[in-house]
mmCIF file with all atom_site columns, C-alpha atoms in Angstrom:
data_model
loop_
_atom_site.group_PDB
_atom_site.id
_atom_site.type_symbol
_atom_site.label_atom_id
_atom_site.label_alt_id
_atom_site.label_comp_id
_atom_site.label_asym_id
_atom_site.label_entity_id
_atom_site.label_seq_id
_atom_site.pdbx_PDB_ins_code
_atom_site.Cartn_x
_atom_site.Cartn_y
_atom_site.Cartn_z
_atom_site.occupancy
_atom_site.B_iso_or_equiv
_atom_site.pdbx_formal_charge
_atom_site.auth_seq_id
_atom_site.auth_comp_id
_atom_site.auth_asym_id
_atom_site.auth_atom_id
_atom_site.pdbx_PDB_model_num
ATOM 1   C CA . UNK A 1 1   ? -230.566 29.941 -80.506 1.00 0.00 ? 1   UNK A CA 1
ATOM 2   C CA . UNK A 1 2   ? -229.809 32.845 -78.242 1.00 0.00 ? 2   UNK A CA 1
ATOM 3   C CA . UNK A 1 3   ? -233.692 31.645 -76.446 1.00 0.00 ? 3   UNK A CA 1
ATOM 4   C CA . UNK A 1 4   ? -231.823 28.598 -76.567 1.00 0.00 ? 4   UNK A CA 1
ATOM 5   C CA . UNK A 1 5   ? -229.342 29.040 -74.790 1.00 0.00 ? 5   UNK A CA 1
ATOM 6   C CA . UNK A 1 6   ? -230.565 31.671 -72.116 1.00 0.00 ? 6   UNK A CA 1
ATOM 7   C CA . UNK A 1 7   ? -232.825 28.639 -71.412 1.00 0.00 ? 7   UNK A CA 1
ATOM 8   C CA . UNK A 1 8   ? -230.000 26.574 -70.584 1.00 0.00 ? 8   UNK A CA 1
ATOM 9   C CA . UNK A 1 9   ? -228.458 29.530 -68.932 1.00 0.00 ? 9   UNK A CA 1
ATOM 10  C CA . UNK A 1 10  ? -231.677 30.038 -66.395 1.00 0.00 ? 10  UNK A CA 1
ATOM 11  C CA . UNK A 1 11  ? -231.206 25.682 -65.834 1.00 0.00 ? 11  UNK A CA 1
ATOM 12  C CA . UNK A 1 12  ? -227.574 25.382 -65.117 1.00 0.00 ? 12  UNK A CA 1
ATOM 13  C CA . UNK A 1 13  ? -228.252 28.349 -62.352 1.00 0.00 ? 13  UNK A CA 1
ATOM 14  C CA . UNK A 1 14  ? -231.256 26.553 -60.604 1.00 0.00 ? 14  UNK A CA 1
ATOM 15  C CA . UNK A 1 15  ? -229.398 23.757 -60.780 1.00 0.00 ? 15  UNK A CA 1
ATOM 16  C CA . UNK A 1 16  ? -226.220 24.661 -59.279 1.00 0.00 ? 16  UNK A CA 1
ATOM 17  C CA . UNK A 1 17  ? -228.231 27.280 -57.325 1.00 0.00 ? 17  UNK A CA 1
ATOM 18  C CA . UNK A 1 18  ? -230.316 24.269 -55.166 1.00 0.00 ? 18  UNK A CA 1
ATOM 19  C CA . UNK A 1 19  ? -226.570 22.312 -54.981 1.00 0.00 ? 19  UNK A CA 1
ATOM 20  C CA . UNK A 1 20  ? -225.230 25.252 -52.593 1.00 0.00 ? 20  UNK A CA 1
ATOM 21  C CA . UNK A 1 21  ? -226.496 25.919 -48.477 1.00 0.00 ? 21  UNK A CA 1
ATOM 22  C CA . UNK A 1 22  ? -225.348 29.103 -46.664 1.00 0.00 ? 22  UNK A CA 1
ATOM 23  C CA . UNK A 1 23  ? -225.000 28.560 -42.599 1.00 0.00 ? 23  UNK A CA 1
ATOM 24  C CA . UNK A 1 24  ? -224.354 29.916 -39.936 1.00 0.00 ? 24  UNK A CA 1
ATOM 25  C CA . UNK A 1 25  ? -223.110 29.393 -36.514 1.00 0.00 ? 25  UNK A CA 1
ATOM 26  C CA . UNK A 1 26  ? -221.573 30.298 -33.172 1.00 0.00 ? 26  UNK A CA 1
ATOM 27  C CA . UNK A 1 27  ? -217.631 29.540 -32.220 1.00 0.00 ? 27  UNK A CA 1
ATOM 28  C CA . UNK A 1 28  ? -216.638 28.429 -29.086 1.00 0.00 ? 28  UNK A CA 1
ATOM 29  C CA . UNK A 1 29  ? -212.353 28.350 -28.376 1.00 0.00 ? 29  UNK A CA 1
ATOM 30  C CA . UNK A 1 30  ? -209.692 28.204 -26.908 1.00 0.00 ? 30  UNK A CA 1
ATOM 31  C CA . UNK A 1 31  ? -206.662 30.265 -28.685 1.00 0.00 ? 31  UNK A CA 1
ATOM 32  C CA . UNK A 1 32  ? -203.342 29.351 -28.025 1.00 0.00 ? 32  UNK A CA 1
ATOM 33  C CA . UNK A 1 33  ? -200.665 31.225 -29.154 1.00 0.00 ? 33  UNK A CA 1
ATOM 34  C CA . UNK A 1 34  ? -196.686 32.205 -27.777 1.00 0.00 ? 34  UNK A CA 1
ATOM 35  C CA . UNK A 1 35  ? -194.322 34.742 -30.179 1.00 0.00 ? 35  UNK A CA 1
ATOM 36  C CA . UNK A 1 36  ? -191.753 34.218 -32.810 1.00 0.00 ? 36  UNK A CA 1
ATOM 37  C CA . UNK A 1 37  ? -188.884 36.479 -32.064 1.00 0.00 ? 37  UNK A CA 1
ATOM 38  C CA . UNK A 1 38  ? -186.010 36.827 -35.110 1.00 0.00 ? 38  UNK A CA 1
ATOM 39  C CA . UNK A 1 39  ? -183.848 39.209 -31.993 1.00 0.00 ? 39  UNK A CA 1
ATOM 40  C CA . UNK A 1 40  ? -182.405 38.363 -28.514 1.00 0.00 ? 40  UNK A CA 1
ATOM 41  C CA . UNK A 1 41  ? -181.510 42.127 -26.476 1.00 0.00 ? 41  UNK A CA 1
ATOM 42  C CA . UNK A 1 42  ? -185.319 42.709 -27.407 1.00 0.00 ? 42  UNK A CA 1
ATOM 43  C CA . UNK A 1 43  ? -187.850 40.108 -26.612 1.00 0.00 ? 43  UNK A CA 1
ATOM 44  C CA . UNK A 1 44  ? -191.761 39.547 -26.205 1.00 0.00 ? 44  UNK A CA 1
ATOM 45  C CA . UNK A 1 45  ? -192.331 36.360 -24.339 1.00 0.00 ? 45  UNK A CA 1
ATOM 46  C CA . UNK A 1 46  ? -195.410 34.207 -22.922 1.00 0.00 ? 46  UNK A CA 1
ATOM 47  C CA . UNK A 1 47  ? -194.645 33.181 -19.550 1.00 0.00 ? 47  UNK A CA 1
ATOM 48  C CA . UNK A 1 48  ? -198.001 31.942 -17.452 1.00 0.00 ? 48  UNK A CA 1
ATOM 49  C CA . UNK A 1 49  ? -200.368 33.125 -19.882 1.00 0.00 ? 49  UNK A CA 1
ATOM 50  C CA . UNK A 1 50  ? -200.244 31.148 -23.383 1.00 0.00 ? 50  UNK A CA 1
ATOM 51  C CA . UNK A 1 51  ? -203.906 31.123 -23.775 1.00 0.00 ? 51  UNK A CA 1
ATOM 52  C CA . UNK A 1 52  ? -207.331 32.602 -23.445 1.00 0.00 ? 52  UNK A CA 1
ATOM 53  C CA . UNK A 1 53  ? -210.465 32.234 -25.080 1.00 0.00 ? 53  UNK A CA 1
ATOM 54  C CA . UNK A 1 54  ? -211.904 32.426 -27.807 1.00 0.00 ? 54  UNK A CA 1
ATOM 55  C CA . UNK A 1 55  ? -215.809 33.655 -28.537 1.00 0.00 ? 55  UNK A CA 1
ATOM 56  C CA . UNK A 1 56  ? -216.907 34.392 -32.526 1.00 0.00 ? 56  UNK A CA 1
ATOM 57  C CA . UNK A 1 57  ? -219.646 33.966 -35.459 1.00 0.00 ? 57  UNK A CA 1
ATOM 58  C CA . UNK A 1 58  ? -218.948 32.160 -38.941 1.00 0.00 ? 58  UNK A CA 1
ATOM 59  C CA . UNK A 1 59  ? -220.739 32.011 -42.047 1.00 0.00 ? 59  UNK A CA 1
ATOM 60  C CA . UNK A 1 60  ? -220.390 28.784 -44.494 1.00 0.00 ? 60  UNK A CA 1
ATOM 61  C CA . UNK A 1 61  ? -220.949 28.117 -48.377 1.00 0.00 ? 61  UNK A CA 1
ATOM 62  C CA . UNK A 1 62  ? -220.842 25.983 -50.184 1.00 0.00 ? 62  UNK A CA 1
ATOM 63  C CA . UNK A 1 63  ? -220.101 24.975 -53.822 1.00 0.00 ? 63  UNK A CA 1
ATOM 64  C CA . UNK A 1 64  ? -219.990 22.092 -54.928 1.00 0.00 ? 64  UNK A CA 1
ATOM 65  C CA . UNK A 1 65  ? -220.780 18.889 -52.103 1.00 0.00 ? 65  UNK A CA 1
ATOM 66  C CA . UNK A 1 66  ? -217.045 18.250 -50.980 1.00 0.00 ? 66  UNK A CA 1
ATOM 67  C CA . UNK A 1 67  ? -215.750 22.299 -51.340 1.00 0.00 ? 67  UNK A CA 1
ATOM 68  C CA . UNK A 1 68  ? -216.802 25.637 -50.063 1.00 0.00 ? 68  UNK A CA 1
ATOM 69  C CA . UNK A 1 69  ? -215.683 28.444 -48.440 1.00 0.00 ? 69  UNK A CA 1
ATOM 70  C CA . UNK A 1 70  ? -216.053 29.264 -44.364 1.00 0.00 ? 70  UNK A CA 1
ATOM 71  C CA . UNK A 1 71  ? -215.541 32.530 -42.738 1.00 0.00 ? 71  UNK A CA 1
ATOM 72  C CA . UNK A 1 72  ? -214.724 32.805 -39.091 1.00 0.00 ? 72  UNK A CA 1
ATOM 73  C CA . UNK A 1 73  ? -214.950 35.628 -37.302 1.00 0.00 ? 73  UNK A CA 1
ATOM 74  C CA . UNK A 1 74  ? -213.213 35.806 -33.559 1.00 0.00 ? 74  UNK A CA 1
ATOM 75  C CA . UNK A 1 75  ? -212.595 37.749 -30.422 1.00 0.00 ? 75  UNK A CA 1
ATOM 76  C CA . UNK A 1 76  ? -209.456 36.886 -28.172 1.00 0.00 ? 76  UNK A CA 1
ATOM 77  C CA . UNK A 1 77  ? -207.087 38.524 -25.570 1.00 0.00 ? 77  UNK A CA 1
ATOM 78  C CA . UNK A 1 78  ? -203.831 37.684 -25.212 1.00 0.00 ? 78  UNK A CA 1
ATOM 79  C CA . UNK A 1 79  ? -200.891 38.430 -22.868 1.00 0.00 ? 79  UNK A CA 1
ATOM 80  C CA . UNK A 1 80  ? -197.537 38.850 -23.090 1.00 0.00 ? 80  UNK A CA 1
ATOM 81  C CA . UNK A 1 81  ? -194.618 39.822 -21.241 1.00 0.00 ? 81  UNK A CA 1
ATOM 82  C CA . UNK A 1 82  ? -192.371 42.105 -23.504 1.00 0.00 ? 82  UNK A CA 1
ATOM 83  C CA . UNK A 1 83  ? -188.366 41.999 -22.452 1.00 0.00 ? 83  UNK A CA 1
ATOM 84  C CA . UNK A 1 84  ? -185.964 43.674 -20.491 1.00 0.00 ? 84  UNK A CA 1
ATOM 85  C CA . UNK A 1 85  ? -187.824 45.336 -18.466 1.00 0.00 ? 85  UNK A CA 1
ATOM 86  C CA . UNK A 1 86  ? -190.326 42.832 -18.116 1.00 0.00 ? 86  UNK A CA 1
ATOM 87  C CA . UNK A 1 87  ? -193.210 44.980 -18.403 1.00 0.00 ? 87  UNK A CA 1
ATOM 88  C CA . UNK A 1 88  ? -196.753 42.627 -19.363 1.00 0.00 ? 88  UNK A CA 1
ATOM 89  C CA . UNK A 1 89  ? -198.993 43.565 -22.004 1.00 0.00 ? 89  UNK A CA 1
ATOM 90  C CA . UNK A 1 90  ? -202.771 42.656 -22.958 1.00 0.00 ? 90  UNK A CA 1
ATOM 91  C CA . UNK A 1 91  ? -204.118 42.475 -26.727 1.00 0.00 ? 91  UNK A CA 1
ATOM 92  C CA . UNK A 1 92  ? -207.250 42.274 -27.612 1.00 0.00 ? 92  UNK A CA 1
ATOM 93  C CA . UNK A 1 93  ? -208.273 40.918 -31.481 1.00 0.00 ? 93  UNK A CA 1
ATOM 94  C CA . UNK A 1 94  ? -210.702 40.493 -34.040 1.00 0.00 ? 94  UNK A CA 1
ATOM 95  C CA . UNK A 1 95  ? -209.344 37.881 -36.634 1.00 0.00 ? 95  UNK A CA 1
ATOM 96  C CA . UNK A 1 96  ? -211.084 37.744 -39.818 1.00 0.00 ? 96  UNK A CA 1
ATOM 97  C CA . UNK A 1 97  ? -210.520 34.129 -41.398 1.00 0.00 ? 97  UNK A CA 1
ATOM 98  C CA . UNK A 1 98  ? -211.784 33.158 -45.057 1.00 0.00 ? 98  UNK A CA 1
ATOM 99  C CA . UNK A 1 99  ? -211.273 29.558 -45.324 1.00 0.00 ? 99  UNK A CA 1
ATOM 100 C CA . UNK A 1 100 ? -211.287 26.890 -48.077 1.00 0.00 ? 100 UNK A CA 1
ATOM 101 C CA . UNK A 1 101 ? -212.991 23.662 -46.576 1.00 0.00 ? 101 UNK A CA 1
ATOM 102 C CA . UNK A 1 102 ? -213.129 20.599 -48.617 1.00 0.00 ? 102 UNK A CA 1
ATOM 103 C CA . UNK A 1 103 ? -215.035 18.306 -46.595 1.00 0.00 ? 103 UNK A CA 1
ATOM 104 C CA . UNK A 1 104 ? -214.306 14.689 -47.393 1.00 0.00 ? 104 UNK A CA 1
ATOM 105 C CA . UNK A 1 105 ? -218.046 13.563 -46.123 1.00 0.00 ? 105 UNK A CA 1
ATOM 106 C CA . UNK A 1 106 ? -220.389 11.907 -48.825 1.00 0.00 ? 106 UNK A CA 1
ATOM 107 C CA . UNK A 1 107 ? -221.824 15.618 -48.104 1.00 0.00 ? 107 UNK A CA 1
ATOM 108 C CA . UNK A 1 108 ? -220.759 18.636 -47.535 1.00 0.00 ? 108 UNK A CA 1
ATOM 109 C CA . UNK A 1 109 ? -221.276 19.550 -43.614 1.00 0.00 ? 109 UNK A CA 1
ATOM 110 C CA . UNK A 1 110 ? -221.064 15.339 -42.977 1.00 0.00 ? 110 UNK A CA 1
ATOM 111 C CA . UNK A 1 111 ? -217.744 14.314 -41.153 1.00 0.00 ? 111 UNK A CA 1
ATOM 112 C CA . UNK A 1 112 ? -214.037 14.675 -41.666 1.00 0.00 ? 112 UNK A CA 1
ATOM 113 C CA . UNK A 1 113 ? -212.899 17.888 -43.439 1.00 0.00 ? 113 UNK A CA 1
ATOM 114 C CA . UNK A 1 114 ? -209.554 20.109 -43.596 1.00 0.00 ? 114 UNK A CA 1
ATOM 115 C CA . UNK A 1 115 ? -209.164 24.158 -43.855 1.00 0.00 ? 115 UNK A CA 1
ATOM 116 C CA . UNK A 1 116 ? -206.744 25.901 -45.820 1.00 0.00 ? 116 UNK A CA 1
ATOM 117 C CA . UNK A 1 117 ? -206.644 30.040 -46.415 1.00 0.00 ? 117 UNK A CA 1
ATOM 118 C CA . UNK A 1 118 ? -205.786 33.286 -45.157 1.00 0.00 ? 118 UNK A CA 1
ATOM 119 C CA . UNK A 1 119 ? -206.265 35.432 -41.675 1.00 0.00 ? 119 UNK A CA 1
ATOM 120 C CA . UNK A 1 120 ? -206.748 39.395 -41.465 1.00 0.00 ? 120 UNK A CA 1
ATOM 121 C CA . UNK A 1 121 ? -205.438 40.034 -37.689 1.00 0.00 ? 121 UNK A CA 1
ATOM 122 C CA . UNK A 1 122 ? -207.135 43.198 -36.253 1.00 0.00 ? 122 UNK A CA 1
ATOM 123 C CA . UNK A 1 123 ? -205.898 44.647 -32.945 1.00 0.00 ? 123 UNK A CA 1
ATOM 124 C CA . UNK A 1 124 ? -208.547 46.747 -31.194 1.00 0.00 ? 124 UNK A CA 1
ATOM 125 C CA . UNK A 1 125 ? -207.082 47.975 -28.048 1.00 0.00 ? 125 UNK A CA 1
ATOM 126 C CA . UNK A 1 126 ? -203.014 47.186 -26.551 1.00 0.00 ? 126 UNK A CA 1
ATOM 127 C CA . UNK A 1 127 ? -202.583 48.281 -23.023 1.00 0.00 ? 127 UNK A CA 1
ATOM 128 C CA . UNK A 1 128 ? -199.701 48.010 -20.329 1.00 0.00 ? 128 UNK A CA 1
ATOM 129 C CA . UNK A 1 129 ? -200.027 49.074 -16.819 1.00 0.00 ? 129 UNK A CA 1
ATOM 130 C CA . UNK A 1 130 ? -203.490 51.166 -17.156 1.00 0.00 ? 130 UNK A CA 1
ATOM 131 C CA . UNK A 1 131 ? -201.629 53.435 -20.972 1.00 0.00 ? 131 UNK A CA 1
ATOM 132 C CA . UNK A 1 132 ? -203.136 52.868 -24.064 1.00 0.00 ? 132 UNK A CA 1
ATOM 133 C CA . UNK A 1 133 ? -200.213 51.211 -26.319 1.00 0.00 ? 133 UNK A CA 1
ATOM 134 C CA . UNK A 1 134 ? -201.723 50.262 -29.221 1.00 0.00 ? 134 UNK A CA 1
ATOM 135 C CA . UNK A 1 135 ? -199.857 53.074 -31.337 1.00 0.00 ? 135 UNK A CA 1
ATOM 136 C CA . UNK A 1 136 ? -196.699 51.215 -30.896 1.00 0.00 ? 136 UNK A CA 1
ATOM 137 C CA . UNK A 1 137 ? -197.993 48.179 -32.706 1.00 0.00 ? 137 UNK A CA 1
ATOM 138 C CA . UNK A 1 138 ? -198.641 47.377 -36.104 1.00 0.00 ? 138 UNK A CA 1
ATOM 139 C CA . UNK A 1 139 ? -203.050 47.268 -35.627 1.00 0.00 ? 139 UNK A CA 1
ATOM 140 C CA . UNK A 1 140 ? -203.293 45.205 -38.987 1.00 0.00 ? 140 UNK A CA 1
ATOM 141 C CA . UNK A 1 141 ? -201.739 41.476 -39.440 1.00 0.00 ? 141 UNK A CA 1
ATOM 142 C CA . UNK A 1 142 ? -201.985 39.424 -41.943 1.00 0.00 ? 142 UNK A CA 1
ATOM 143 C CA . UNK A 1 143 ? -201.090 35.690 -41.755 1.00 0.00 ? 143 UNK A CA 1
ATOM 144 C CA . UNK A 1 144 ? -202.676 31.811 -42.574 1.00 0.00 ? 144 UNK A CA 1
ATOM 145 C CA . UNK A 1 145 ? -204.396 28.889 -41.528 1.00 0.00 ? 145 UNK A CA 1
ATOM 146 C CA . UNK A 1 146 ? -204.421 24.915 -41.816 1.00 0.00 ? 146 UNK A CA 1
ATOM 147 C CA . UNK A 1 147 ? -206.351 22.962 -40.224 1.00 0.00 ? 147 UNK A CA 1
ATOM 148 C CA . UNK A 1 148 ? -209.028 20.217 -40.049 1.00 0.00 ? 148 UNK A CA 1
ATOM 149 C CA . UNK A 1 149 ? -212.446 19.004 -37.937 1.00 0.00 ? 149 UNK A CA 1
ATOM 150 C CA . UNK A 1 150 ? -214.948 16.918 -37.605 1.00 0.00 ? 150 UNK A CA 1
ATOM 151 C CA . UNK A 1 151 ? -218.523 17.014 -37.309 1.00 0.00 ? 151 UNK A CA 1
ATOM 152 C CA . UNK A 1 152 ? -219.796 15.228 -34.816 1.00 0.00 ? 152 UNK A CA 1
ATOM 153 C CA . UNK A 1 153 ? -223.348 16.085 -33.982 1.00 0.00 ? 153 UNK A CA 1
ATOM 154 C CA . UNK A 1 154 ? -225.977 17.330 -36.705 1.00 0.00 ? 154 UNK A CA 1
ATOM 155 C CA . UNK A 1 155 ? -225.197 20.764 -36.179 1.00 0.00 ? 155 UNK A CA 1
ATOM 156 C CA . UNK A 1 156 ? -222.150 21.407 -34.257 1.00 0.00 ? 156 UNK A CA 1
ATOM 157 C CA . UNK A 1 157 ? -217.838 20.552 -34.943 1.00 0.00 ? 157 UNK A CA 1
ATOM 158 C CA . UNK A 1 158 ? -215.432 20.754 -33.469 1.00 0.00 ? 158 UNK A CA 1
ATOM 159 C CA . UNK A 1 159 ? -212.034 21.822 -35.481 1.00 0.00 ? 159 UNK A CA 1
ATOM 160 C CA . UNK A 1 160 ? -208.165 22.621 -34.980 1.00 0.00 ? 160 UNK A CA 1
ATOM 161 C CA . UNK A 1 161 ? -206.515 25.078 -37.263 1.00 0.00 ? 161 UNK A CA 1
ATOM 162 C CA . UNK A 1 162 ? -202.709 26.315 -36.845 1.00 0.00 ? 162 UNK A CA 1
ATOM 163 C CA . UNK A 1 163 ? -202.224 29.550 -37.356 1.00 0.00 ? 163 UNK A CA 1
ATOM 164 C CA . UNK A 1 164 ? -199.590 32.171 -38.037 1.00 0.00 ? 164 UNK A CA 1
ATOM 165 C CA . UNK A 1 165 ? -198.936 35.835 -38.489 1.00 0.00 ? 165 UNK A CA 1
ATOM 166 C CA . UNK A 1 166 ? -197.221 36.571 -41.770 1.00 0.00 ? 166 UNK A CA 1
ATOM 167 C CA . UNK A 1 167 ? -196.427 40.639 -40.597 1.00 0.00 ? 167 UNK A CA 1
ATOM 168 C CA . UNK A 1 168 ? -195.054 41.377 -37.359 1.00 0.00 ? 168 UNK A CA 1
ATOM 169 C CA . UNK A 1 169 ? -197.697 42.873 -35.320 1.00 0.00 ? 169 UNK A CA 1
ATOM 170 C CA . UNK A 1 170 ? -193.729 44.219 -33.866 1.00 0.00 ? 170 UNK A CA 1
ATOM 171 C CA . UNK A 1 171 ? -190.738 45.407 -35.281 1.00 0.00 ? 171 UNK A CA 1
ATOM 172 C CA . UNK A 1 172 ? -187.924 47.617 -34.611 1.00 0.00 ? 172 UNK A CA 1
ATOM 173 C CA . UNK A 1 173 ? -186.141 49.925 -37.023 1.00 0.00 ? 173 UNK A CA 1
ATOM 174 C CA . UNK A 1 174 ? -183.054 48.005 -37.039 1.00 0.00 ? 174 UNK A CA 1
ATOM 175 C CA . UNK A 1 175 ? -185.342 45.467 -38.498 1.00 0.00 ? 175 UNK A CA 1
ATOM 176 C CA . UNK A 1 176 ? -185.729 43.278 -35.675 1.00 0.00 ? 176 UNK A CA 1
ATOM 177 C CA . UNK A 1 177 ? -189.548 41.788 -35.264 1.00 0.00 ? 177 UNK A CA 1
ATOM 178 C CA . UNK A 1 178 ? -191.591 39.345 -33.267 1.00 0.00 ? 178 UNK A CA 1
ATOM 179 C CA . UNK A 1 179 ? -194.686 37.758 -34.906 1.00 0.00 ? 179 UNK A CA 1
ATOM 180 C CA . UNK A 1 180 ? -197.838 35.659 -33.012 1.00 0.00 ? 180 UNK A CA 1
ATOM 181 C CA . UNK A 1 181 ? -198.495 31.811 -34.019 1.00 0.00 ? 181 UNK A CA 1
ATOM 182 C CA . UNK A 1 182 ? -200.062 28.773 -31.918 1.00 0.00 ? 182 UNK A CA 1
ATOM 183 C CA . UNK A 1 183 ? -203.538 27.079 -33.205 1.00 0.00 ? 183 UNK A CA 1
ATOM 184 C CA . UNK A 1 184 ? -206.961 27.633 -32.005 1.00 0.00 ? 184 UNK A CA 1
ATOM 185 C CA . UNK A 1 185 ? -208.714 24.285 -30.608 1.00 0.00 ? 185 UNK A CA 1
ATOM 186 C CA . UNK A 1 186 ? -212.976 25.362 -31.301 1.00 0.00 ? 186 UNK A CA 1
ATOM 187 C CA . UNK A 1 187 ? -216.806 24.441 -30.858 1.00 0.00 ? 187 UNK A CA 1
ATOM 188 C CA . UNK A 1 188 ? -218.261 25.055 -34.328 1.00 0.00 ? 188 UNK A CA 1
ATOM 189 C CA . UNK A 1 189 ? -222.638 25.517 -33.872 1.00 0.00 ? 189 UNK A CA 1
ATOM 190 C CA . UNK A 1 190 ? -224.242 25.001 -36.473 1.00 0.00 ? 190 UNK A CA 1
ATOM 191 C CA . UNK A 1 191 ? -227.254 27.147 -36.153 1.00 0.00 ? 191 UNK A CA 1
ATOM 192 C CA . UNK A 1 192 ? -228.506 26.971 -39.564 1.00 0.00 ? 192 UNK A CA 1
ATOM 193 C CA . UNK A 1 193 ? -229.590 23.617 -39.042 1.00 0.00 ? 193 UNK A CA 1
ATOM 194 C CA . UNK A 1 194 ? -229.522 23.287 -35.059 1.00 0.00 ? 194 UNK A CA 1
ATOM 195 C CA . UNK A 1 195 ? -233.654 24.925 -35.246 1.00 0.00 ? 195 UNK A CA 1
#
């Protein structure tokens, strides 16, 4: 009986492993952002600059014909103004976003899909007027994402994700805080299928 169980376990593992696939690629896109403030006297605003180029990569693993997990790592820059003194800040970010993916196509990576998950945002650099001001901000932030995409070619996806940071990147002792929210529109080039 024990041998039969082991044989069944090995066959089940082989069948499930054959259905699963790993892919990876490059992400090229644009990050659109704005800032939500819950106070009126001191606030951050995005006046002229509301988007930035985003570059990164992704890896993806499907468990079934329709369900998988996709992890993006994106590098971007954000610029904003601090009021009332109109001080300009520039920050560099690394965003790590593990998302569950549901693919509506007949097979995985074929057609329309939706994403939902979390985002970990790391502030790697923050400057104002040439000075390092990274210590004034919360350098580790957590957020949530919801998005959709479409495989338009054999190895290219067009994707849009809305994101909202649950933890503030800046907060005052009296409870006032500021959060980023926005969207990322990107092209994902599947290198595992391109060659």
